[in-house]
GROMACS .gro file of N, CA, C and O in nm:
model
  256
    1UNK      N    1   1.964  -0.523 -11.303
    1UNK     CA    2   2.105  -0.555 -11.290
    1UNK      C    3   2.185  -0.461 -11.381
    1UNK      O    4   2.144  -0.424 -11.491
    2UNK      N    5   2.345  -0.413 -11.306
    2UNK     CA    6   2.364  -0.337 -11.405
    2UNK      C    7   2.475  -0.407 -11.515
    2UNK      O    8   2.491  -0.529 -11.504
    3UNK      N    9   2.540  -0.349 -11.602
    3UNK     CA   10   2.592  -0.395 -11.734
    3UNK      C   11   2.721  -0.474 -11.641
    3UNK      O   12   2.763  -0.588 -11.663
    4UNK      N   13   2.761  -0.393 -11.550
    4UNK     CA   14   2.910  -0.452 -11.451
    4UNK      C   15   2.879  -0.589 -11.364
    4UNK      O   16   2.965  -0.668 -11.325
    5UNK      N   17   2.750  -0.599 -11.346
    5UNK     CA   18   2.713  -0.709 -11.254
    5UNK      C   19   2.694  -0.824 -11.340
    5UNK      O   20   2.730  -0.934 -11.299
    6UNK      N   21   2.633  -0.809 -11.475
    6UNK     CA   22   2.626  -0.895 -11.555
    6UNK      C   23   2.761  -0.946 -11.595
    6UNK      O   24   2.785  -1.066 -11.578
    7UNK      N   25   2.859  -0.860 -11.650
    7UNK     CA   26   2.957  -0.929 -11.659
    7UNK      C   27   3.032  -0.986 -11.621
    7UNK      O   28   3.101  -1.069 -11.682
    8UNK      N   29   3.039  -0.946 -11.478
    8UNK     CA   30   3.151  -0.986 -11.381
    8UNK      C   31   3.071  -1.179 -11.362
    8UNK      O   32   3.132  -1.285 -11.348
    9UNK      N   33   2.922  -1.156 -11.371
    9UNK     CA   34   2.843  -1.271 -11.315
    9UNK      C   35   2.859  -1.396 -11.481
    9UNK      O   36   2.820  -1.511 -11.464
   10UNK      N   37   2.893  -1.371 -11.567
   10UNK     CA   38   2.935  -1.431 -11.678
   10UNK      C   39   3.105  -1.451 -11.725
   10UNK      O   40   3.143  -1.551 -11.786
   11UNK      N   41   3.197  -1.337 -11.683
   11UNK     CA   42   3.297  -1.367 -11.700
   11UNK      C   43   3.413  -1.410 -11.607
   11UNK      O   44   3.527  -1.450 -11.626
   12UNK      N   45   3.318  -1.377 -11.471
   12UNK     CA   46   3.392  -1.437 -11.359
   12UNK      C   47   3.360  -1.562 -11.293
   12UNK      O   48   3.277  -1.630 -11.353
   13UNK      N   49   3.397  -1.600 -11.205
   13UNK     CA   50   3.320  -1.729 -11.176
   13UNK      C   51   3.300  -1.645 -11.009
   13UNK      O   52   3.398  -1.610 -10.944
   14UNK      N   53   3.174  -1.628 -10.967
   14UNK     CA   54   3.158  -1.591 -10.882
   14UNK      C   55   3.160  -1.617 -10.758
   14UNK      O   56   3.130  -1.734 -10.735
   15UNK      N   57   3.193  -1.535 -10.636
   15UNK     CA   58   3.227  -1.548 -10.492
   15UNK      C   59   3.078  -1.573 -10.411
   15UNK      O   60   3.044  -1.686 -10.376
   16UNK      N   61   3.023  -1.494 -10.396
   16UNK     CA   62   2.926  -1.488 -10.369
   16UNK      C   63   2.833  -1.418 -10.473
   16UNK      O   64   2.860  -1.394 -10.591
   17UNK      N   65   2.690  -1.383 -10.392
   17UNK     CA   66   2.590  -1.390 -10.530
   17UNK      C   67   2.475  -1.362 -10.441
   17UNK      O   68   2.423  -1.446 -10.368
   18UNK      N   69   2.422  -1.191 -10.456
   18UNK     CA   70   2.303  -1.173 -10.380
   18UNK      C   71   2.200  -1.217 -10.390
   18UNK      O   72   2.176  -1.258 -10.504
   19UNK      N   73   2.081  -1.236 -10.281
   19UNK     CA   74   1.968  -1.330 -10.322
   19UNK      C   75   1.861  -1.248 -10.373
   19UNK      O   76   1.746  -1.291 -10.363
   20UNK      N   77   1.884  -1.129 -10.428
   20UNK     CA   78   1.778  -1.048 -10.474
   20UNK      C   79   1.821  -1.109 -10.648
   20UNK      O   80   1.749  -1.152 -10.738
   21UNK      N   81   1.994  -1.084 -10.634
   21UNK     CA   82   2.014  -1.137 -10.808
   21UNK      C   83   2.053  -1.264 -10.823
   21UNK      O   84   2.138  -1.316 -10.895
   22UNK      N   85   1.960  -1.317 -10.726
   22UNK     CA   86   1.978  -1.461 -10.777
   22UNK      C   87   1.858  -1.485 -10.819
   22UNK      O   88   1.847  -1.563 -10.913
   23UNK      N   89   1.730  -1.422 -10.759
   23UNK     CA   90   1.598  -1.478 -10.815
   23UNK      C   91   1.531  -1.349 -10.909
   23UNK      O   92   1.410  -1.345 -10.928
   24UNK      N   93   1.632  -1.236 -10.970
   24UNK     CA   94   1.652  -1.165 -11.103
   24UNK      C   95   1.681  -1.310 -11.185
   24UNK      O   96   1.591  -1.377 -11.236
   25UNK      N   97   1.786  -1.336 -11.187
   25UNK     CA   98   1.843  -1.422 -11.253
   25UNK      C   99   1.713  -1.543 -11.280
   25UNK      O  100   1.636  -1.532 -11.375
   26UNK      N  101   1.708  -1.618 -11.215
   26UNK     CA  102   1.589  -1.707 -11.246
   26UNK      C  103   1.479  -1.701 -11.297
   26UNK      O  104   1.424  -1.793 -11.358
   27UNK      N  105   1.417  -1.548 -11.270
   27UNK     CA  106   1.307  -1.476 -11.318
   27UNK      C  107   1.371  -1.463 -11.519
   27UNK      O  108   1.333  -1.517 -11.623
   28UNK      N  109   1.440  -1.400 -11.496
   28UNK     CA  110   1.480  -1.327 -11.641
   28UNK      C  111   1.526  -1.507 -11.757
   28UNK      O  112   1.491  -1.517 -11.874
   29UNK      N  113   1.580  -1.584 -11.704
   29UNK     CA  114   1.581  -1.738 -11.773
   29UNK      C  115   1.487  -1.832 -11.754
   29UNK      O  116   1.503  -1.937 -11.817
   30UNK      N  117   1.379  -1.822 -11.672
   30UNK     CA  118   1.288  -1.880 -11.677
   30UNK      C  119   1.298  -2.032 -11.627
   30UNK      O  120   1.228  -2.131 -11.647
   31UNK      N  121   1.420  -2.008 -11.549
   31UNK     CA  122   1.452  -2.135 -11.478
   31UNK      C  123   1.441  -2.173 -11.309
   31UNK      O  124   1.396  -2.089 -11.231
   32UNK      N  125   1.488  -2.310 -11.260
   32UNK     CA  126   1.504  -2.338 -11.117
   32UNK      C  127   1.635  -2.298 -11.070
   32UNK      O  128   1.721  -2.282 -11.156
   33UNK      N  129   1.671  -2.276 -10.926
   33UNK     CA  130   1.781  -2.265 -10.890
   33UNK      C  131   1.874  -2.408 -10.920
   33UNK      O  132   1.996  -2.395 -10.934
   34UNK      N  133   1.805  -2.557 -10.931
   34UNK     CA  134   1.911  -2.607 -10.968
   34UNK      C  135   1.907  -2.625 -11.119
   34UNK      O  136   1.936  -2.739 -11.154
   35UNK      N  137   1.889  -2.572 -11.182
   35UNK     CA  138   1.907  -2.542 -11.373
   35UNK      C  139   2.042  -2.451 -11.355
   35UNK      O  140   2.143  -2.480 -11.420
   36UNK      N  141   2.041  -2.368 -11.288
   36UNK     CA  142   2.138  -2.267 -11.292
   36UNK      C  143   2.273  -2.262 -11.211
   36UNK      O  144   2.382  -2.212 -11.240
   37UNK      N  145   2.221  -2.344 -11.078
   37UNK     CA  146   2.337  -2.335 -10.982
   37UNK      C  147   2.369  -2.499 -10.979
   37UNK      O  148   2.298  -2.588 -11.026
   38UNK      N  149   2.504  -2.514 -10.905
   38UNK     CA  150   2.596  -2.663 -10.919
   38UNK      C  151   2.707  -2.636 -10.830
   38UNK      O  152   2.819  -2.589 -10.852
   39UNK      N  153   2.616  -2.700 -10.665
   39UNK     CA  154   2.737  -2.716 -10.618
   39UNK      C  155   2.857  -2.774 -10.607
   39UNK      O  156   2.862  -2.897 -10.613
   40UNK      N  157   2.951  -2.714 -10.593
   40UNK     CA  158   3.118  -2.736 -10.613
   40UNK      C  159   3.170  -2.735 -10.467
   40UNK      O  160   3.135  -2.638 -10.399
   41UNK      N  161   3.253  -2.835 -10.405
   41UNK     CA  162   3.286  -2.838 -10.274
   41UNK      C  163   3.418  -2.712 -10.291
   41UNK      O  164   3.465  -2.691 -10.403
   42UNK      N  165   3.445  -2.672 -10.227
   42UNK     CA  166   3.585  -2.598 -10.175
   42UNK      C  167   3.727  -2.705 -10.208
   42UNK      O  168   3.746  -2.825 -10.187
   43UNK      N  169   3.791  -2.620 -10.257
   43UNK     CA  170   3.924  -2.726 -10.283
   43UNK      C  171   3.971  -2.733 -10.159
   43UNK      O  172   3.963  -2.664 -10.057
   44UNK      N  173   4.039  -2.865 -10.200
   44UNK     CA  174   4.094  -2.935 -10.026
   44UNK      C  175   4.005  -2.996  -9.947
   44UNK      O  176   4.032  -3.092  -9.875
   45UNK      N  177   3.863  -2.927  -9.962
   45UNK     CA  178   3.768  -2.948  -9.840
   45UNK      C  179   3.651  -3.086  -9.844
   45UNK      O  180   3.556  -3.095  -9.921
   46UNK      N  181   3.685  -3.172  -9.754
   46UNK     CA  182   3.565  -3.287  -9.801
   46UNK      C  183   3.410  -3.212  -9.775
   46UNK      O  184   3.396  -3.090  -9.761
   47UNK      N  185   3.290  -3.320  -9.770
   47UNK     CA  186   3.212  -3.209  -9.756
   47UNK      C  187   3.152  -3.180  -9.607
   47UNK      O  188   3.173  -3.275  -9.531
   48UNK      N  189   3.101  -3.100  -9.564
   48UNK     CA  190   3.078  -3.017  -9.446
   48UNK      C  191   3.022  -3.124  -9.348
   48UNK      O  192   2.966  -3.219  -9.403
   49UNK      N  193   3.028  -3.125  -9.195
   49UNK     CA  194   2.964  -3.214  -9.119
   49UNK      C  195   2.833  -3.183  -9.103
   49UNK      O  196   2.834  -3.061  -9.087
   50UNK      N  197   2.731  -3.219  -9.098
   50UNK     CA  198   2.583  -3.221  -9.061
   50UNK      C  199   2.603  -3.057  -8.950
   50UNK      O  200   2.715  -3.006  -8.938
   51UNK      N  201   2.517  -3.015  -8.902
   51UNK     CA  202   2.541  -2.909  -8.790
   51UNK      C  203   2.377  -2.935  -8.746
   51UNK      O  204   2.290  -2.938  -8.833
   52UNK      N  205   2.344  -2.954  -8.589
   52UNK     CA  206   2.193  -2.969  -8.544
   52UNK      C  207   2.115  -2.811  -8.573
   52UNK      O  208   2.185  -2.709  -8.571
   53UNK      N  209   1.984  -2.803  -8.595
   53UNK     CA  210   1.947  -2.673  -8.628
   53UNK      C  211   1.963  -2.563  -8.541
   53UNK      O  212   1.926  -2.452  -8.579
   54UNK      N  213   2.022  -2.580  -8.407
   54UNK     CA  214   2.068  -2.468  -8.378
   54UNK      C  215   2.196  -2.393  -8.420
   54UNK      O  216   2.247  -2.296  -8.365
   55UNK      N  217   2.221  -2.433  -8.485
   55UNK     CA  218   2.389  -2.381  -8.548
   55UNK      C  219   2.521  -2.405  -8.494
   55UNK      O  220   2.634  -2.368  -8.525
   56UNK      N  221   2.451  -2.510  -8.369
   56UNK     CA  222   2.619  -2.543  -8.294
   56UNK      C  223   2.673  -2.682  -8.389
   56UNK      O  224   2.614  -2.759  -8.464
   57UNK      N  225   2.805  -2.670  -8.347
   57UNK     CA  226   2.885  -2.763  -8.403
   57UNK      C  227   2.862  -2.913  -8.287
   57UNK      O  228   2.867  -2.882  -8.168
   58UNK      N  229   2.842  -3.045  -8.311
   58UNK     CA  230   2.846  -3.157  -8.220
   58UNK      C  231   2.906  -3.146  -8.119
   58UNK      O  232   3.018  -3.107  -8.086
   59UNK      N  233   2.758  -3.211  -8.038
   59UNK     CA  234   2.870  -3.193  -7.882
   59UNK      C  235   2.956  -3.270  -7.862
   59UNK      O  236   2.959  -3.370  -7.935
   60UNK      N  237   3.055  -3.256  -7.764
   60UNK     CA  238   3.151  -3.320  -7.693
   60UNK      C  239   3.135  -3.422  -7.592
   60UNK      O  240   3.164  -3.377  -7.481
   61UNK      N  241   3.101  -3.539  -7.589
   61UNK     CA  242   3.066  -3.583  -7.453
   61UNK      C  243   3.210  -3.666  -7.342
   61UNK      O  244   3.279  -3.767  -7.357
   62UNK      N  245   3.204  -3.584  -7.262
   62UNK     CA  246   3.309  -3.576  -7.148
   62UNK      C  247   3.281  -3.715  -7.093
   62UNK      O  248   3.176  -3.777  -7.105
   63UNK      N  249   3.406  -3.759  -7.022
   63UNK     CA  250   3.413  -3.887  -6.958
   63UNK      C  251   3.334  -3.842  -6.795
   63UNK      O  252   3.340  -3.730  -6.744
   64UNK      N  253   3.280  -3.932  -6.750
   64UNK     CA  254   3.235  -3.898  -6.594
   64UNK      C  255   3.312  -3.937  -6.471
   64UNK      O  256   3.269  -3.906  -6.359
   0.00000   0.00000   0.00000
């Protein structure tokens, strides 16, 4: 990691977060992803609806 990634990843509160330096990160503290990470919902946003494993959003079922 370089000196800019570190800081930005300590003095910023980060957007996203690659998964190569995310499991740097875990490696180098000797920790789990949840020791380190804490999800936070989106402001405004309640939390997300379920989605079935194909990635569609719930179906619609039409009157007949």
């Amino acid at each position: 990691m370089s000196q800019s990634q570190v800081y930005r990843l300590v003095a910023e509160r980060p957007v996203r977060l690659n998964l190569s330096v995310l499991m740097a990160l875990l490696d180098i503290l000797d920790c789990t992803m949840e020791e380190l990470i804490e999800p936070v919902p989106a402001a405004g946003r309640g939390p997300r609806a379920e989605r079935p494993a194909g990635g569609r959003g719930p179906s619609i079922e039409r009157p007949a």
